[in-house]
mmCIF file of C-alpha atoms in Angstrom:
data_model
loop_
_atom_site.group_PDB
_atom_site.id
_atom_site.type_symbol
_atom_site.label_atom_id
_atom_site.label_comp_id
_atom_site.label_asym_id
_atom_site.label_seq_id
_atom_site.Cartn_x
_atom_site.Cartn_y
_atom_site.Cartn_z
ATOM 1 C CA MET A 1 -17.830 -26.889 -23.725
ATOM 2 C CA PRO A 2 -20.799 -27.746 -21.467
ATOM 3 C CA THR A 3 -20.187 -29.827 -18.379
ATOM 4 C CA THR A 4 -22.751 -32.405 -17.262
ATOM 5 C CA ILE A 5 -23.489 -32.929 -13.603
ATOM 6 C CA THR A 6 -25.945 -35.351 -12.056
ATOM 7 C CA ILE A 7 -28.157 -34.317 -9.179
ATOM 8 C CA PRO A 8 -30.317 -36.614 -7.042
ATOM 9 C CA ASP A 9 -34.111 -36.543 -6.905
ATOM 10 C CA ASN A 10 -34.137 -35.000 -3.435
ATOM 11 C CA TYR A 11 -31.984 -32.067 -4.475
ATOM 12 C CA GLY A 12 -35.096 -29.877 -4.655
ATOM 13 C CA TYR A 13 -35.124 -29.822 -0.854
ATOM 14 C CA VAL A 14 -31.544 -28.602 -0.915
ATOM 15 C CA ALA A 15 -32.595 -25.773 -3.207
ATOM 16 C CA LEU A 16 -35.439 -24.843 -0.848
ATOM 17 C CA ALA A 17 -33.037 -24.794 2.108
ATOM 18 C CA ALA A 18 -30.743 -22.421 0.207
ATOM 19 C CA ILE A 19 -33.684 -20.245 -0.855
ATOM 20 C CA SER A 20 -34.803 -19.960 2.772
ATOM 21 C CA THR A 21 -31.731 -17.841 3.484
ATOM 22 C CA GLY A 22 -33.182 -15.178 1.184
ATOM 23 C CA PHE A 23 -36.318 -14.964 3.325
ATOM 24 C CA LEU A 24 -34.101 -14.920 6.415
ATOM 25 C CA THR A 25 -32.092 -11.894 5.290
ATOM 26 C CA ALA A 26 -35.282 -10.127 4.149
ATOM 27 C CA PHE A 27 -36.737 -10.653 7.632
ATOM 28 C CA GLN A 28 -33.585 -9.266 9.254
ATOM 29 C CA THR A 29 -33.520 -6.274 6.901
ATOM 30 C CA THR A 30 -37.111 -5.413 7.833
ATOM 31 C CA LEU A 31 -36.297 -5.762 11.521
ATOM 32 C CA VAL A 32 -33.279 -3.460 11.223
ATOM 33 C CA SER A 33 -35.258 -0.906 9.202
ATOM 34 C CA ASN A 34 -38.027 -0.746 11.814
ATOM 35 C CA ALA A 35 -35.478 -0.439 14.619
ATOM 36 C CA ARG A 36 -33.741 2.389 12.748
ATOM 37 C CA LYS A 37 -37.006 4.335 12.493
ATOM 38 C CA LYS A 38 -37.797 3.881 16.187
ATOM 39 C CA SER A 39 -34.301 4.897 17.294
ATOM 40 C CA GLY A 40 -34.036 7.869 14.933
ATOM 41 C CA ILE A 41 -30.613 6.780 13.658
ATOM 42 C CA GLN A 42 -30.275 8.289 10.200
ATOM 43 C CA TYR A 43 -28.511 6.863 7.163
ATOM 44 C CA PRO A 44 -25.678 6.229 6.403
ATOM 45 C CA ARG A 45 -24.722 5.585 10.027
ATOM 46 C CA LEU A 46 -24.280 1.875 10.629
ATOM 47 C CA TYR A 47 -24.564 1.895 14.419
ATOM 48 C CA ALA A 48 -25.653 4.194 17.251
ATOM 49 C CA GLU A 49 -22.998 5.719 19.514
ATOM 50 C CA LYS A 50 -22.541 4.657 23.135
ATOM 51 C CA ASP A 51 -24.092 7.811 24.594
ATOM 52 C CA GLU A 52 -27.150 7.279 22.379
ATOM 53 C CA MET A 53 -27.497 3.703 23.632
ATOM 54 C CA ASP A 54 -27.223 4.908 27.233
ATOM 55 C CA LYS A 55 -30.069 7.373 26.683
ATOM 56 C CA SER A 56 -32.390 5.259 24.532
ATOM 57 C CA ILE A 57 -33.245 1.569 24.688
ATOM 58 C CA GLU A 58 -34.392 1.818 21.066
ATOM 59 C CA ALA A 59 -30.866 2.783 20.003
ATOM 60 C CA LEU A 60 -29.534 -0.280 21.827
ATOM 61 C CA LYS A 61 -32.107 -2.512 20.132
ATOM 62 C CA PHE A 62 -31.138 -1.041 16.767
ATOM 63 C CA ASN A 63 -27.466 -1.883 17.342
ATOM 64 C CA CYS A 64 -28.372 -5.421 18.419
ATOM 65 C CA ALA A 65 -30.593 -6.004 15.371
ATOM 66 C CA GLN A 66 -27.937 -4.568 13.076
ATOM 67 C CA ARG A 67 -25.262 -6.799 14.573
ATOM 68 C CA ALA A 68 -27.471 -9.895 14.202
ATOM 69 C CA HIS A 69 -27.907 -9.046 10.519
ATOM 70 C CA GLN A 70 -24.184 -8.456 9.972
ATOM 71 C CA ASN A 71 -23.265 -11.670 11.774
ATOM 72 C CA THR A 72 -25.616 -13.648 9.544
ATOM 73 C CA LEU A 73 -24.119 -12.124 6.396
ATOM 74 C CA GLU A 74 -20.647 -13.139 7.571
ATOM 75 C CA TRP A 75 -21.679 -16.801 7.855
ATOM 76 C CA LEU A 76 -24.020 -16.933 4.860
ATOM 77 C CA PRO A 77 -21.465 -17.543 2.028
ATOM 78 C CA HIS A 78 -20.054 -20.570 3.822
ATOM 79 C CA VAL A 79 -23.497 -21.992 4.590
ATOM 80 C CA LEU A 80 -24.677 -21.638 0.986
ATOM 81 C CA PHE A 81 -21.607 -23.345 -0.426
ATOM 82 C CA PHE A 82 -21.629 -26.168 2.124
ATOM 83 C CA THR A 83 -25.359 -26.773 1.600
ATOM 84 C CA THR A 84 -25.201 -26.923 -2.202
ATOM 85 C CA PHE A 85 -22.027 -29.028 -2.263
ATOM 86 C CA LEU A 86 -23.045 -31.495 0.447
ATOM 87 C CA GLY A 87 -26.444 -31.802 -1.237
ATOM 88 C CA LEU A 88 -24.849 -33.349 -4.316
ATOM 89 C CA ARG A 89 -23.753 -36.306 -2.209
ATOM 90 C CA TYR A 90 -26.174 -36.337 0.747
ATOM 91 C CA PRO A 91 -29.191 -34.220 -0.234
ATOM 92 C CA THR A 92 -31.458 -35.070 2.688
ATOM 93 C CA LEU A 93 -28.770 -34.326 5.252
ATOM 94 C CA ALA A 94 -27.783 -31.059 3.570
ATOM 95 C CA ALA A 95 -31.387 -29.857 3.274
ATOM 96 C CA SER A 96 -32.094 -30.678 6.919
ATOM 97 C CA LEU A 97 -29.004 -28.920 8.239
ATOM 98 C CA GLY A 98 -29.556 -25.900 5.986
ATOM 99 C CA GLY A 99 -33.175 -25.580 7.116
ATOM 100 C CA VAL A 100 -32.211 -25.862 10.786
ATOM 101 C CA TRP A 101 -29.568 -23.158 10.333
ATOM 102 C CA SER A 102 -32.058 -20.717 8.769
ATOM 103 C CA ALA A 103 -34.691 -21.396 11.441
ATOM 104 C CA SER A 104 -32.192 -21.005 14.269
ATOM 105 C CA ARG A 105 -31.045 -17.697 12.783
ATOM 106 C CA VAL A 106 -34.591 -16.363 13.167
ATOM 107 C CA LEU A 107 -34.507 -17.272 16.870
ATOM 108 C CA TYR A 108 -31.001 -15.828 17.139
ATOM 109 C CA THR A 109 -32.156 -12.541 15.605
ATOM 110 C CA LEU A 110 -35.270 -12.226 17.785
ATOM 111 C CA GLY A 111 -33.244 -12.849 20.930
ATOM 112 C CA TYR A 112 -30.506 -10.419 19.927
ATOM 113 C CA ALA A 113 -32.941 -7.691 18.814
ATOM 114 C CA SER A 114 -34.632 -7.728 22.225
ATOM 115 C CA GLY A 115 -31.879 -5.425 23.442
ATOM 116 C CA ASP A 116 -30.152 -8.058 25.574
ATOM 117 C CA PRO A 117 -27.256 -9.634 23.634
ATOM 118 C CA LYS A 118 -27.184 -12.555 26.072
ATOM 119 C CA LYS A 119 -30.529 -13.757 24.708
ATOM 120 C CA ARG A 120 -29.181 -14.351 21.204
ATOM 121 C CA ASN A 121 -28.503 -18.011 21.977
ATOM 122 C CA THR A 122 -30.929 -18.698 24.836
ATOM 123 C CA ARG A 123 -33.963 -19.028 22.543
ATOM 124 C CA GLY A 124 -32.598 -21.798 20.390
ATOM 125 C CA GLY A 125 -30.049 -19.855 18.408
ATOM 126 C CA PHE A 126 -27.316 -22.278 19.437
ATOM 127 C CA PHE A 127 -28.880 -24.900 17.145
ATOM 128 C CA GLY A 128 -27.452 -22.854 14.281
ATOM 129 C CA SER A 129 -23.931 -23.593 15.485
ATOM 130 C CA ILE A 130 -24.687 -27.315 15.556
ATOM 131 C CA ALA A 131 -26.141 -27.169 12.039
ATOM 132 C CA TYR A 132 -23.147 -25.209 10.769
ATOM 133 C CA LEU A 133 -20.703 -27.743 12.183
ATOM 134 C CA GLY A 134 -22.708 -30.513 10.523
ATOM 135 C CA LEU A 135 -22.521 -28.735 7.167
ATOM 136 C CA LEU A 136 -18.808 -28.056 7.613
ATOM 137 C CA PHE A 137 -17.718 -31.569 8.528
ATOM 138 C CA GLY A 138 -20.233 -33.154 6.165
ATOM 139 C CA SER A 139 -18.856 -31.127 3.251
ATOM 140 C CA ALA A 140 -15.310 -32.015 4.261
ATOM 141 C CA TYR A 141 -16.220 -35.717 4.308
ATOM 142 C CA ALA A 142 -17.927 -35.456 0.913
ATOM 143 C CA GLY A 143 -14.903 -33.622 -0.444
ATOM 144 C CA VAL A 144 -12.583 -36.395 0.705
ATOM 145 C CA GLU A 145 -14.846 -38.948 -0.966
ATOM 146 C CA LEU A 146 -14.736 -36.953 -4.195
ATOM 147 C CA ALA A 147 -10.934 -36.706 -4.019
ATOM 148 C CA LEU A 148 -10.655 -40.473 -3.497
ATOM 149 C CA GLY A 149 -12.862 -41.174 -6.497
ATOM 150 C CA LYS A 150 -15.768 -42.605 -4.522
ATOM 151 C CA TRP A 151 -18.191 -40.434 -6.484
ATOM 152 C CA LYS A 152 -18.936 -42.592 -9.530
ATOM 153 C CA THR A 153 -17.863 -41.084 -12.846
ATOM 154 C CA PRO A 154 -20.001 -42.320 -15.764
ATOM 155 C CA SER A 155 -18.721 -42.462 -19.328
ATOM 156 C CA SER A 156 -20.663 -39.309 -20.244
ATOM 157 C CA GLY A 157 -18.347 -37.295 -18.030
ATOM 158 C CA GLY A 158 -20.894 -36.354 -15.379
ATOM 159 C CA LEU A 159 -20.829 -36.934 -11.635
ATOM 160 C CA GLU A 160 -23.212 -39.653 -10.503
ATOM 161 C CA VAL A 161 -24.213 -38.997 -6.911
ATOM 162 C CA ASP A 162 -26.177 -42.133 -6.026
ATOM 163 C CA ASP A 163 -28.019 -45.076 -7.586
ATOM 164 C CA SER A 164 -31.526 -43.580 -7.307
ATOM 165 C CA THR A 165 -33.507 -42.094 -10.191
ATOM 166 C CA GLU A 166 -31.679 -38.956 -11.244
ATOM 167 C CA HIS A 167 -32.136 -35.931 -13.483
ATOM 168 C CA MET A 168 -29.442 -34.801 -15.891
ATOM 169 C CA VAL A 169 -28.718 -31.093 -16.164
ATOM 170 C CA ASP A 170 -26.367 -29.496 -18.695
ATOM 171 C CA VAL A 171 -24.725 -26.287 -17.580
ATOM 172 C CA CYS A 172 -21.886 -24.289 -19.068
ATOM 173 C CA SER A 173 -18.605 -24.446 -17.222
ATOM 174 C CA THR A 174 -18.760 -20.660 -17.075
ATOM 175 C CA TRP A 175 -21.591 -21.003 -14.566
ATOM 176 C CA TYR A 176 -19.180 -22.562 -12.109
ATOM 177 C CA GLY A 177 -16.890 -19.551 -12.311
ATOM 178 C CA ILE A 178 -19.772 -17.138 -11.768
ATOM 179 C CA ALA A 179 -21.078 -19.110 -8.793
ATOM 180 C CA ALA A 180 -17.636 -19.376 -7.216
ATOM 181 C CA ALA A 181 -16.999 -15.672 -7.735
ATOM 182 C CA LYS A 182 -20.321 -14.813 -6.103
ATOM 183 C CA ILE A 183 -19.723 -17.063 -3.106
ATOM 184 C CA HIS A 184 -16.184 -15.887 -2.481
ATOM 185 C CA GLY A 185 -17.190 -12.325 -3.293
ATOM 186 C CA GLY A 186 -19.583 -12.434 -0.367
ATOM 187 C CA ILE A 187 -16.784 -13.556 1.916
ATOM 188 C CA VAL A 188 -14.522 -10.761 0.742
ATOM 189 C CA GLY A 189 -17.346 -8.228 0.933
ATOM 190 C CA ALA A 190 -17.848 -8.968 4.619
ATOM 191 C CA HIS A 191 -14.235 -7.988 5.333
ATOM 192 C CA PRO A 192 -13.149 -5.363 2.769
ATOM 193 C CA GLY A 193 -9.589 -4.176 2.327
ATOM 194 C CA ASP A 194 -7.494 -5.630 -0.483
ATOM 195 C CA ASP A 195 -3.723 -5.341 -0.492
ATOM 196 C CA GLU A 196 -2.738 -2.202 -2.344
ATOM 197 C CA PHE A 197 0.001 -2.547 -4.965
ATOM 198 C CA ILE A 198 2.496 0.295 -4.742
ATOM 199 C CA HIS A 199 4.517 1.019 -7.861
ATOM 200 C CA PRO A 200 8.247 1.690 -7.334
ATOM 201 C CA ALA A 201 7.750 5.119 -8.910
ATOM 202 C CA ASP A 202 5.197 5.945 -6.209
ATOM 203 C CA VAL A 203 7.655 4.833 -3.529
ATOM 204 C CA GLY A 204 10.285 7.192 -4.951
ATOM 205 C CA ARG A 205 7.776 10.034 -5.144
ATOM 206 C CA ARG A 206 6.785 9.520 -1.517
ATOM 207 C CA GLN A 207 10.441 9.578 -0.481
ATOM 208 C CA LEU A 208 10.958 12.883 -2.295
ATOM 209 C CA GLU A 209 7.860 14.291 -0.623
ATOM 210 C CA THR A 210 9.134 13.135 2.774
ATOM 211 C CA THR A 211 12.490 14.839 2.202
ATOM 212 C CA GLY A 212 10.676 17.972 1.092
ATOM 213 C CA ARG A 213 8.622 18.006 4.278
ATOM 214 C CA HIS A 214 11.775 17.766 6.390
ATOM 215 C CA ILE A 215 13.300 20.680 4.499
ATOM 216 C CA GLN A 216 10.091 22.649 4.937
ATOM 217 C CA ALA A 217 10.000 21.822 8.640
ATOM 218 C CA ARG A 218 13.497 23.294 9.129
ATOM 219 C CA ASN A 219 11.998 26.667 8.247
ATOM 220 C CA CYS A 220 9.861 26.318 11.365
ATOM 221 C CA ALA A 221 12.863 25.835 13.686
ATOM 222 C CA PRO A 222 12.474 29.276 15.393
ATOM 223 C CA GLN A 223 8.760 28.697 15.987
ATOM 224 C CA ILE A 224 9.447 25.195 17.298
ATOM 225 C CA ALA A 225 12.051 26.532 19.737
ATOM 226 C CA THR A 226 9.642 29.246 20.909
ATOM 227 C CA HIS A 227 6.857 26.714 21.301
ATOM 228 C CA ILE A 228 9.070 24.368 23.360
ATOM 229 C CA ALA A 229 10.204 27.231 25.598
ATOM 230 C CA ALA A 230 6.602 28.292 26.157
ATOM 231 C CA ARG A 231 5.615 24.774 27.151
ATOM 232 C CA LYS A 232 8.531 24.516 29.569
ATOM 233 C CA ALA A 233 7.510 27.818 31.144
ATOM 234 C CA LYS A 234 3.928 26.597 31.417
ATOM 235 C CA ARG A 235 5.067 23.437 33.183
ATOM 236 C CA ALA A 236 7.170 25.486 35.598
ATOM 237 C CA LEU A 237 4.166 27.661 36.478
ATOM 238 C CA ALA A 238 2.119 24.517 36.979
ATOM 239 C CA GLY A 239 4.533 23.375 39.678
ATOM 240 C CA LYS A 240 6.267 20.681 37.636
ATOM 241 C CA PRO A 241 9.872 21.912 37.424
ATOM 242 C CA ARG A 242 11.194 18.346 37.517
ATOM 243 C CA MET A 243 9.963 17.686 33.980
ATOM 244 C CA HIS A 244 13.137 18.088 31.922
ATOM 245 C CA ARG A 245 15.300 16.061 29.611
ATOM 246 C CA ARG A 246 17.717 13.806 31.426
ATOM 247 C CA GLY A 247 21.413 14.455 30.925
ATOM 248 C CA ILE A 248 24.737 14.885 32.717
ATOM 249 C CA ASP A 249 23.659 18.188 34.219
ATOM 250 C CA SER A 250 20.666 16.509 35.830
ATOM 251 C CA LEU A 251 22.804 14.064 37.855
ATOM 252 C CA PRO A 252 22.617 14.845 41.589
ATOM 253 C CA GLN A 253 26.054 15.801 42.919
ATOM 254 C CA GLY A 254 27.682 13.294 45.219
ATOM 255 C CA THR A 255 25.886 10.311 43.773
ATOM 256 C CA SER A 256 27.665 7.308 42.284
ATOM 257 C CA PRO A 257 26.726 8.170 38.654
ATOM 258 C CA TRP A 258 27.957 11.754 39.182
ATOM 259 C CA ARG A 259 31.326 10.582 40.581
ATOM 260 C CA ARG A 260 31.716 7.969 37.848
ATOM 261 C CA HIS A 261 31.112 10.597 35.169
ATOM 262 C CA GLY A 262 33.737 12.857 36.765
ATOM 263 C CA GLN A 263 36.302 10.053 36.767
ATOM 264 C CA ILE A 264 35.648 9.315 33.088
ATOM 265 C CA VAL A 265 36.069 12.976 32.154
ATOM 266 C CA ALA A 266 39.274 13.301 34.208
ATOM 267 C CA ARG A 267 40.752 10.152 32.671
ATOM 268 C CA ALA A 268 39.920 11.364 29.176
ATOM 269 C CA VAL A 269 41.554 14.750 29.795
ATOM 270 C CA GLY A 270 44.661 13.177 31.356
ATOM 271 C CA ASP A 271 45.155 10.739 28.484
ATOM 272 C CA ALA A 272 44.716 13.343 25.772
ATOM 273 C CA THR A 273 47.931 14.160 23.877
ATOM 274 C CA GLY A 274 46.460 16.358 21.207
ATOM 275 C CA VAL A 275 43.358 17.942 19.881
ATOM 276 C CA ALA A 276 40.992 15.806 17.851
ATOM 277 C CA THR A 277 39.382 17.556 14.944
ATOM 278 C CA ALA A 278 36.471 16.471 12.796
ATOM 279 C CA ASP A 279 34.013 18.002 10.430
ATOM 280 C CA ALA A 280 30.765 19.077 11.988
ATOM 281 C CA PRO A 281 27.971 16.581 11.308
ATOM 282 C CA THR A 282 25.482 17.513 8.636
ATOM 283 C CA TYR A 283 21.844 16.506 9.111
ATOM 284 C CA THR A 284 19.241 16.375 6.371
ATOM 285 C CA ASN A 285 16.351 16.567 8.810
ATOM 286 C CA ILE A 286 15.490 17.810 12.279
ATOM 287 C CA GLN A 287 17.006 15.706 15.064
ATOM 288 C CA ASN A 288 16.103 14.674 18.604
ATOM 289 C CA THR A 289 12.746 15.990 19.738
ATOM 290 C CA THR A 290 11.123 16.728 16.387
ATOM 291 C CA CYS A 291 9.623 14.365 13.847
ATOM 292 C CA VAL A 292 7.864 15.229 10.621
ATOM 293 C CA THR A 293 4.786 13.321 9.514
ATOM 294 C CA ALA A 294 2.826 13.398 6.293
ATOM 295 C CA PRO A 295 0.252 16.212 6.224
ATOM 296 C CA GLU A 296 -2.071 14.196 3.997
ATOM 297 C CA VAL A 297 -4.672 11.983 5.638
ATOM 298 C CA THR A 298 -7.127 9.469 4.256
ATOM 299 C CA GLU A 299 -10.787 9.293 5.113
ATOM 300 C CA GLY A 300 -11.361 8.393 8.759
ATOM 301 C CA PRO A 301 -12.307 8.112 11.498
ATOM 302 C CA TYR A 302 -9.560 5.876 12.843
ATOM 303 C CA TYR A 303 -10.795 5.463 16.410
ATOM 304 C CA ILE A 304 -12.507 2.319 17.656
ATOM 305 C CA ASN A 305 -16.095 2.897 18.727
ATOM 306 C CA ASN A 306 -16.457 2.915 22.532
ATOM 307 C CA GLU A 307 -12.691 2.514 22.985
ATOM 308 C CA LEU A 308 -11.356 3.571 26.387
ATOM 309 C CA VAL A 309 -8.828 6.377 25.909
ATOM 310 C CA ARG A 310 -6.483 7.064 28.829
ATOM 311 C CA ASN A 311 -3.792 9.680 29.334
ATOM 312 C CA ASP A 312 -2.370 8.031 32.460
ATOM 313 C CA ILE A 313 -1.629 4.314 32.208
ATOM 314 C CA ARG A 314 0.284 3.948 35.479
ATOM 315 C CA GLU A 315 -2.797 2.883 37.456
ATOM 316 C CA ASP A 316 -1.510 1.519 40.782
ATOM 317 C CA GLN A 317 1.844 0.301 39.499
ATOM 318 C CA GLY A 318 5.092 1.540 40.952
ATOM 319 C CA GLY A 319 8.117 2.727 39.021
ATOM 320 C CA ILE A 320 9.688 5.828 37.514
ATOM 321 C CA ASP A 321 7.288 8.325 35.998
ATOM 322 C CA LEU A 322 7.702 8.946 32.275
ATOM 323 C CA LEU A 323 5.844 11.974 30.988
ATOM 324 C CA LEU A 324 5.470 12.711 27.284
ATOM 325 C CA ASP A 325 4.801 16.313 26.310
ATOM 326 C CA ILE A 326 3.893 16.192 22.621
ATOM 327 C CA GLY A 327 3.325 19.257 20.480
ATOM 328 C CA VAL A 328 1.974 19.152 16.924
ATOM 329 C CA ILE A 329 2.873 21.954 14.503
ATOM 330 C CA ASP A 330 1.535 22.563 11.004
ATOM 331 C CA THR A 331 4.636 22.862 8.817
ATOM 332 C CA THR A 332 2.761 24.966 6.264
ATOM 333 C CA THR A 333 2.018 27.733 8.791
ATOM 334 C CA CYS A 334 4.582 26.939 11.529
ATOM 335 C CA GLN A 335 1.764 27.277 14.059
ATOM 336 C CA PRO A 336 0.595 24.767 16.686
ATOM 337 C CA LEU A 337 -2.156 22.449 15.495
ATOM 338 C CA GLU A 338 -5.063 22.637 17.913
ATOM 339 C CA ASP A 339 -7.191 19.678 19.053
ATOM 340 C CA ALA A 340 -4.827 17.051 17.619
ATOM 341 C CA PHE A 341 -5.400 13.492 18.836
ATOM 342 C CA VAL A 342 -2.146 11.547 19.236
ATOM 343 C CA GLU A 343 -2.279 7.832 20.012
ATOM 344 C CA ILE A 344 0.774 5.866 21.110
#
């Protein structure tokens, strides 16, 4: 059944303000395309790497232009909805704020694309933030008015926005669903990654695969022991004999912990009246120093661009040194996996 809505005479200006965003994104797309050609960054790469930016100012300008475009696309769905909705109640205000936002985005883009990110708001781009806040709070106010019934509802079932001369437009209710899906689809598209539903059968299959990997890893026990011994020998040759697992044998003789351990052992032996027996523990996977991870990986990369990677996080802080010696072995070949990146 068609739904009738009533729009004010000045709503054409609201439409023009919304249409201006199309010219805005076309301008940004052209700017990014030209910057890509000058920098030599090929598709499908989204940004230039840090070393490329250090060597070429054109690569830096490309990244800045690309970021200005992406930032605009992140805000655009909200701006379009606020402009069209607020325009039903206050068309002149909505058209003015929408036009200011589009114009300020041009200044924002030109400042950003200069290669100096600090200039993105120094050339008038900050007016876009003011316009956005006006659209946001204006739409919220209009929404409250609609909820309180202050938008007049004529007998025909339409929404009467004001008392001026108005045009009546009949649209199918389906149009509302399409428009809402498009607006919210843009929001979702800017930040992809839906929650994945995992069927209980898949959970059980993964558990069986995990158990199978542990069983397979036990076949590599001799190679793991050899690999650990080789690493210990390498550390000893490197002048680091103090790197060993802590235990009772590592307690310095004569110290308080050493004497306390001796007293506990002596008391336990003196109190014993028999021999305790128990079945040897049975493990279904490798214990202590070995863990088994899934050999399958999804498409990467996982690293954060320009992230600082450190292998020594002590800096100038005092304390007890904790060194982690991590070895990665391929359970299918029982051989060390070279060039593995492990992040903790």
